[in-house]
CSV table of C-alpha atoms and ligand atoms in Angstrom, one decimal:
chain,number,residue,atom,x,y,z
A,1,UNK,CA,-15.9,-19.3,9.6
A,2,UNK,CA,-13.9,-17.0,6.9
A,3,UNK,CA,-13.7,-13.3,8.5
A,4,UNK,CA,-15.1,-10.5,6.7
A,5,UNK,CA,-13.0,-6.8,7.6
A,6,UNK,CA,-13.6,-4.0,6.3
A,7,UNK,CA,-11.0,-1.4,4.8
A,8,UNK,CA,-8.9,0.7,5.2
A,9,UNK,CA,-6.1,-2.2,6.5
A,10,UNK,CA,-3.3,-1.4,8.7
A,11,UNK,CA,0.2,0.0,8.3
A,12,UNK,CA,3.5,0.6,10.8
A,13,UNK,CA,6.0,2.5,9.8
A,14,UNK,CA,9.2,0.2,10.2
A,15,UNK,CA,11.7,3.2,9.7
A,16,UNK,CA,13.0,5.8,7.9
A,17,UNK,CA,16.3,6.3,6.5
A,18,UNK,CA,18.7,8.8,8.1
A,19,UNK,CA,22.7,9.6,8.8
A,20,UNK,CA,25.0,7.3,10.4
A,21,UNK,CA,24.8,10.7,13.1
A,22,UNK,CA,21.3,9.7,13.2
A,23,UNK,CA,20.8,13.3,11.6
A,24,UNK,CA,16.3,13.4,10.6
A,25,UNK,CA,16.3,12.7,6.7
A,26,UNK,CA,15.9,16.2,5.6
A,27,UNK,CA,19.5,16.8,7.3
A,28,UNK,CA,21.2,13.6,5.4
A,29,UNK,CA,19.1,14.9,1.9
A,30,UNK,CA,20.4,18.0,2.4
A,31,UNK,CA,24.0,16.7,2.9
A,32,UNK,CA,23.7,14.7,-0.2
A,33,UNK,CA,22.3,17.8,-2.3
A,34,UNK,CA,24.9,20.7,-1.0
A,35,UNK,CA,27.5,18.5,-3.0
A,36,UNK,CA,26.2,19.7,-5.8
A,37,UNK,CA,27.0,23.2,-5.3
A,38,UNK,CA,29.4,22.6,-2.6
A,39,UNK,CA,27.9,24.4,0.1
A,40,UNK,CA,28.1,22.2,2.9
A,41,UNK,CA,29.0,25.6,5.0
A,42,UNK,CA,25.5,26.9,4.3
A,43,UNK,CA,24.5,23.9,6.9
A,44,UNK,CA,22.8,25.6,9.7
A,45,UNK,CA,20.1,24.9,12.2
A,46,UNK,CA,17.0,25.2,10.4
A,47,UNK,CA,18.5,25.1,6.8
A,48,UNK,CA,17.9,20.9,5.8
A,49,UNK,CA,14.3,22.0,5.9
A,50,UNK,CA,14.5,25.3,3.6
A,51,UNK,CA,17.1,23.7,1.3
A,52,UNK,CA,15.0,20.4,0.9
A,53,UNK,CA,11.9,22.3,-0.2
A,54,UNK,CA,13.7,24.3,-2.4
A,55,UNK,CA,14.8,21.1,-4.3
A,56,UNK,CA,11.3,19.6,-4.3
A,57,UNK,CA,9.4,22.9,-5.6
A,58,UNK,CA,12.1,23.4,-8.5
A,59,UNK,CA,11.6,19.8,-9.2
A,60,UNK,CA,15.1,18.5,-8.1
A,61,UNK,CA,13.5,15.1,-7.0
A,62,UNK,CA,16.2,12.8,-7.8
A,63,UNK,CA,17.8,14.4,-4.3
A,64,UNK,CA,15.1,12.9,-2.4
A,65,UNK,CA,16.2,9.8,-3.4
A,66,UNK,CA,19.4,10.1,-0.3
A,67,UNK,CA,16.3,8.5,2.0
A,68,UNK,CA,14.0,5.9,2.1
A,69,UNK,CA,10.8,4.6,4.0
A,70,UNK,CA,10.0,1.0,5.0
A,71,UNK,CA,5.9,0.1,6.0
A,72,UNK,CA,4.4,-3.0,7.3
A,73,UNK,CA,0.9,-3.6,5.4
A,74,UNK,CA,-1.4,-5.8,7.0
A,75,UNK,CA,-5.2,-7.2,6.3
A,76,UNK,CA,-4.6,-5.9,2.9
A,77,UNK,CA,-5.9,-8.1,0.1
A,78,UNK,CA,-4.1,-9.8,-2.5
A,79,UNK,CA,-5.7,-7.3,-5.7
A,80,UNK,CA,-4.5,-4.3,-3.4
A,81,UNK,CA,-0.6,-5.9,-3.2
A,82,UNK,CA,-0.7,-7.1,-6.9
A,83,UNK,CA,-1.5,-3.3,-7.4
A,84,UNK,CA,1.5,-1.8,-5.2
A,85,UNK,CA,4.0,-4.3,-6.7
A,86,UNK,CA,3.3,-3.0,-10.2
A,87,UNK,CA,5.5,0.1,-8.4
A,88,UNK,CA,9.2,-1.5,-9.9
A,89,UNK,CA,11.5,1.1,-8.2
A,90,UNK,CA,10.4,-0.1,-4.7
A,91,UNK,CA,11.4,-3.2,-2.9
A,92,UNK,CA,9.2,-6.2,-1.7
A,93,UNK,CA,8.3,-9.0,0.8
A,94,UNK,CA,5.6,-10.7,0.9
A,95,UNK,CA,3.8,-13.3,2.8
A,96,UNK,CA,4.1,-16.6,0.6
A,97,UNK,CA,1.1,-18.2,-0.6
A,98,UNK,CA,3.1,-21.1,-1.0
A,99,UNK,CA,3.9,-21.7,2.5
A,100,UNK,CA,1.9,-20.0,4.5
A,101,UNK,CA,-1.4,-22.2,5.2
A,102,UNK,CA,-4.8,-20.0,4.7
A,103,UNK,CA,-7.1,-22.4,6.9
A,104,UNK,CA,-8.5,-19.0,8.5
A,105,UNK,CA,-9.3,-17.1,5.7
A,106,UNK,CA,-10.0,-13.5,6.0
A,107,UNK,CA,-11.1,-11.4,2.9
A,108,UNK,CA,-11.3,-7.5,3.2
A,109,UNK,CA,-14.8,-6.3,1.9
A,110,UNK,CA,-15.5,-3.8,-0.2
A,111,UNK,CA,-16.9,-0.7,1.8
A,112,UNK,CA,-20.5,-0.1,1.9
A,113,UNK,CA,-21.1,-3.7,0.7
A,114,UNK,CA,-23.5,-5.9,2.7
A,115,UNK,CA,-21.7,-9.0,3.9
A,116,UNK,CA,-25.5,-10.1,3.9
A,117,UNK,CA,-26.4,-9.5,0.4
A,118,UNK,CA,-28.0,-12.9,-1.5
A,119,UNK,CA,-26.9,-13.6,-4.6
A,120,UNK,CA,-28.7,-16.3,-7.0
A,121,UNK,CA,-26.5,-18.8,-8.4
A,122,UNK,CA,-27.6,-21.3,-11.5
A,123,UNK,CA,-25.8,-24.6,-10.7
A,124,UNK,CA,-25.6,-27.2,-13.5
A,125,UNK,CA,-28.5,-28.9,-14.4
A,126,UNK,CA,-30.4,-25.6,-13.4
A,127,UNK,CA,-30.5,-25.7,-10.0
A,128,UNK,CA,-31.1,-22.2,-8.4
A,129,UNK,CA,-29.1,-21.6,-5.1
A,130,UNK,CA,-29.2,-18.3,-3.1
A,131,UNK,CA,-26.4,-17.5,-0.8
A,132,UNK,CA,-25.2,-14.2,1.0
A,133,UNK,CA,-22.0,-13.1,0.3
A,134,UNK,CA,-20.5,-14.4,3.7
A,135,UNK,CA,-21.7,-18.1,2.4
A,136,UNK,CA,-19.5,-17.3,-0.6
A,137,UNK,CA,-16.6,-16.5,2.0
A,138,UNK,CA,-17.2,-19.2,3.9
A,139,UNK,CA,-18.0,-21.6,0.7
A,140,UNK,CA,-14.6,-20.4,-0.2
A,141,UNK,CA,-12.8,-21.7,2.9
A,142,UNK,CA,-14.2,-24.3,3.0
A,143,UNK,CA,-12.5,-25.5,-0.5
A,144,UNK,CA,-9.5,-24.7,0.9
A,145,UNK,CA,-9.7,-26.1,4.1
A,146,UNK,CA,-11.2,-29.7,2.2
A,147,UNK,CA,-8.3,-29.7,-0.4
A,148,UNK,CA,-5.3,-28.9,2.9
A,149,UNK,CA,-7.4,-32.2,4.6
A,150,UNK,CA,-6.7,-34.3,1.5
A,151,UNK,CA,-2.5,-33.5,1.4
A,152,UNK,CA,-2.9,-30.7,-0.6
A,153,UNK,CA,0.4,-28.7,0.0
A,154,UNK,CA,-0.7,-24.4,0.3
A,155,UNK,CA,0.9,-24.0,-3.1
A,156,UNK,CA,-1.9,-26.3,-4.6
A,157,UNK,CA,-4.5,-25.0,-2.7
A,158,UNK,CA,-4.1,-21.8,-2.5
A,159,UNK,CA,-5.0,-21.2,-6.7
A,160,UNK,CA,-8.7,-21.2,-5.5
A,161,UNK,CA,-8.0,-18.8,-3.1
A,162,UNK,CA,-9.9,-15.2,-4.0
A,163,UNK,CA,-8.2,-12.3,-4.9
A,164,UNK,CA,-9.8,-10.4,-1.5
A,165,UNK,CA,-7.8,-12.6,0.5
A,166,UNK,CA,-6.0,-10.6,3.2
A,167,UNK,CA,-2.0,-10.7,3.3
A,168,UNK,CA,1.1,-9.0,4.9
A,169,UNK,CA,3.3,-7.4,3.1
A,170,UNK,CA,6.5,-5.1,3.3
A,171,UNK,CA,7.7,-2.0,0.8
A,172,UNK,CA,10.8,-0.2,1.2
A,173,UNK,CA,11.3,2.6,-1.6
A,174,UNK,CA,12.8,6.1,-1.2
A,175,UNK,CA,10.9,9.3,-1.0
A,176,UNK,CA,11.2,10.5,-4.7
A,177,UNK,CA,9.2,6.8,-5.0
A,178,UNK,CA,6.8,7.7,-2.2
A,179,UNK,CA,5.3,10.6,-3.8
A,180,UNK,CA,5.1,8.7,-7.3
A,181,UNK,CA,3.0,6.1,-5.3
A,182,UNK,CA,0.9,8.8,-3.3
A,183,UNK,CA,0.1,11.0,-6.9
A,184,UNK,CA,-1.0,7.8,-8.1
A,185,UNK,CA,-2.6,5.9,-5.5
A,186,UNK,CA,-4.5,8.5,-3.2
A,187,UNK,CA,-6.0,9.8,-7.0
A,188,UNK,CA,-9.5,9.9,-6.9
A,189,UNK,CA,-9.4,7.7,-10.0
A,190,UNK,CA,-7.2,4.9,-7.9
A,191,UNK,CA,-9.0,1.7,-6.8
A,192,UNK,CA,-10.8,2.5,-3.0
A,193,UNK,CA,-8.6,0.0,-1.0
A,194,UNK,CA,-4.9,1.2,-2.0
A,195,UNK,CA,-6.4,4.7,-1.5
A,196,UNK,CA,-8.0,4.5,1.5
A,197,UNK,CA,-4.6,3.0,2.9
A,198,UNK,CA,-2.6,5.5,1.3
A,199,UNK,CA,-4.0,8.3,2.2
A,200,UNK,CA,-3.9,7.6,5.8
A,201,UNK,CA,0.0,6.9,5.7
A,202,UNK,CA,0.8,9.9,3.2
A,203,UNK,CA,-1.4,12.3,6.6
A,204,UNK,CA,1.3,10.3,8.6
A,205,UNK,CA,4.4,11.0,6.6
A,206,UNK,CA,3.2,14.6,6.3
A,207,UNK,CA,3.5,14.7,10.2
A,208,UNK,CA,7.1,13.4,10.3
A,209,UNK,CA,8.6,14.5,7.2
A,210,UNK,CA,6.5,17.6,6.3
A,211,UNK,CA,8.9,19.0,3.6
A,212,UNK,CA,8.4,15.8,2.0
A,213,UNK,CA,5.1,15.2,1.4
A,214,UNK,CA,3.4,18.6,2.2
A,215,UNK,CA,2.5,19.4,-1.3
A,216,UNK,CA,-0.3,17.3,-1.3
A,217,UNK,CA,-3.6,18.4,-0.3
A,218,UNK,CA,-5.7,15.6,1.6
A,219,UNK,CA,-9.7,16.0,0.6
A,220,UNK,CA,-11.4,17.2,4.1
A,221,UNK,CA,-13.2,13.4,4.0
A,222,UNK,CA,-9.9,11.8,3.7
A,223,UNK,CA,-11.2,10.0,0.6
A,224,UNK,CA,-8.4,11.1,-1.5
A,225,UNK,CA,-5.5,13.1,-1.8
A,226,UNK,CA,-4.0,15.5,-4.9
A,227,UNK,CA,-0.5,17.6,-5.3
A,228,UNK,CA,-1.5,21.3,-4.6
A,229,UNK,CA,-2.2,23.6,-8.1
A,230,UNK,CA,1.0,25.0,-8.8
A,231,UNK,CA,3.8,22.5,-7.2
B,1,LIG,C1,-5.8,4.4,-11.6
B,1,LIG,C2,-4.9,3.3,-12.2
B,1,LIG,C3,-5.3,2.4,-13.0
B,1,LIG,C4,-4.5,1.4,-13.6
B,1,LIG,N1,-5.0,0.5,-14.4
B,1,LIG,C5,-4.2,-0.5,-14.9
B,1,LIG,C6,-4.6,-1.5,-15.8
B,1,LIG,O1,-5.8,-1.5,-16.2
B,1,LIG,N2,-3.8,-2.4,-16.3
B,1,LIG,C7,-2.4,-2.4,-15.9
B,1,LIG,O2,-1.7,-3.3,-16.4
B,1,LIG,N3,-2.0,-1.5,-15.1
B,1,LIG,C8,-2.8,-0.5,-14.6
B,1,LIG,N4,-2.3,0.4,-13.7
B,1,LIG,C9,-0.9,0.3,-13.3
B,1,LIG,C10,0.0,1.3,-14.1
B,1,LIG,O3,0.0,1.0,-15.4
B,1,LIG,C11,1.5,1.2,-13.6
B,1,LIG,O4,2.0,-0.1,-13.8
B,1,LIG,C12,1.6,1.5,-12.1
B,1,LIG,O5,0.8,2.6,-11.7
B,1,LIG,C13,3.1,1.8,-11.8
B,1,LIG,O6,3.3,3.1,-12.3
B,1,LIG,P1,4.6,3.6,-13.0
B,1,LIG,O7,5.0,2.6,-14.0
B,1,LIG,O8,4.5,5.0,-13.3
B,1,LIG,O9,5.6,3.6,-11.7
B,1,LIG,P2,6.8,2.8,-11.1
B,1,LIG,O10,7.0,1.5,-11.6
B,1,LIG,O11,6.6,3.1,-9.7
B,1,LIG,O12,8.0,3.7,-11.7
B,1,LIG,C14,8.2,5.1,-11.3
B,1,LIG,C15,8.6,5.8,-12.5
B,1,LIG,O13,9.9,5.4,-12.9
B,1,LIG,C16,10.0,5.4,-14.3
B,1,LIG,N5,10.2,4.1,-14.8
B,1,LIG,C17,10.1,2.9,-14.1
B,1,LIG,N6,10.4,1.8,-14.9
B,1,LIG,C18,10.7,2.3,-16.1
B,1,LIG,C19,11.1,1.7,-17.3
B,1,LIG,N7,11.3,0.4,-17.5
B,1,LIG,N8,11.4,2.6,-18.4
B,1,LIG,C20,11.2,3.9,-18.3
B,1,LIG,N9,10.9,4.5,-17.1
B,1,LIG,C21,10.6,3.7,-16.1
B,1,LIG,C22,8.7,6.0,-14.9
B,1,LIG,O14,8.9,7.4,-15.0
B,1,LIG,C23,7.8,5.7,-13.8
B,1,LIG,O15,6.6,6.6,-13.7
B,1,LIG,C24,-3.1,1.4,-13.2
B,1,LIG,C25,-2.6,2.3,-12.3
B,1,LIG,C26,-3.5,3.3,-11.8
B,1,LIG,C27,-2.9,4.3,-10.8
């Protein structure tokens, strides 16, 4: 039987970039940034954070590019990573397609849809069949499972996969990258899946890298997220 989830998917922080001293990121941004007015004496407790907000609220972002964040995505579907790969300045991997056999197939469903809803399909010749959406899933595996039980390498198979099959994937990018990502993905506008998993990592980063990411306001429903008026 395919499994049916439901979004938002899951993410793990895998690291964050930061001095050889293992100095916090603000520290090695703010190391990075004082060569530019040669002010590495100005480096006092407390000052990374002061000096790094100071850069982001004059618009200084290429600075922010001294560190970097990795995340694990998981029981994403394929639509949501074709979406985040369209993001060029940020590294991939993926789970292969290719390789990786899909016998279990889990597709993430859209939220507040019925797994239960009936659909009626026409079949040629006129036939009219009525099937729930979780027939459709399980239809669906089913092909896949058929065509792997004839020889059919994953590569083959896997072009009748749907797009709302679930996958793993990992993105590395610095922060200037991360808030390009976050403006555009936890947008009302942006599609519910990469939002909904977007805006829970961006409330994440915002607790370990506040100068970062704290110019964007997260709606009190955590449905989406904006930069605040004015930054
Ligand atoms: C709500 C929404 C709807 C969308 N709908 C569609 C759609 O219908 N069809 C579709 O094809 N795509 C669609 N997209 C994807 C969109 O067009 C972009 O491909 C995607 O958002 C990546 O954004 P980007 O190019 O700004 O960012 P990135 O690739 O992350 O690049 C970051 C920034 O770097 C700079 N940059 C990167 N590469 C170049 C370059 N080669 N030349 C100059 N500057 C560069 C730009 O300033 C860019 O904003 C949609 C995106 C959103 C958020």
């Amino acid at each position: 039987m395919a499994r049916l989830i439901k979004p938002p998917g899951k993410f793990e922080i895998l690291g964050i970039l930061v001095g050889l001293d293992g100095k916090n990121p603000l520290q090695l941004i703010e190391l990075a940034g004082r060569t530019a007015y040669q002010s590495y004496h100005k480096i006092s407790p407390g000052s990374a954070e002061k000096f790094v907000k100071m850069l982001r609220d004059r618009g200084h972002e290429s600075v922010l590019e001294h560190s970097s964040m990795s995340v694990q995505l998981f029981n994403v579907s394929r639509g949501f990573t074709h979406q985040l790969v369209r993001h060029r300045l940020a590294s991939f991997t993926q789970e292969s397609t290719r390789y990786v056999d899909k016998r279990e197939l889990t597709l993430v469903l859209p939220p507040r849809r019925d797994p239960e809803e009936e659909i009626e399909l026409t079949l040629p010749g006129g036939r009219k069949l009525n099937i729930t959406i979780e027939d459709w899933a399980n239809l669906n595996e089913q092909v896949y499972r058929e065509l792997r039980n004839r020889g059919w390498v994953p590569e083959d198979a896997r072009q009748f996969l749907p797009i709302g099959t679930s996958t793993q994937i990992v993105i590395t990018t610095n922060f200037r990258e991360w808030r390009h990502i976050f403006k555009l993905r936890c947008a009302p506008d942006a599609h519910w899946e990469i939002r909904l998993i977007m805006v829970q990592l961006l409330k994440e980063v915002q607790k370990l890298v506040p100068v970062i990411f704290d110019d964007f306001k997260i709606a009190e429903d955590e449905s989406y997220a904006v930069r605040k008026e004015g930054s």
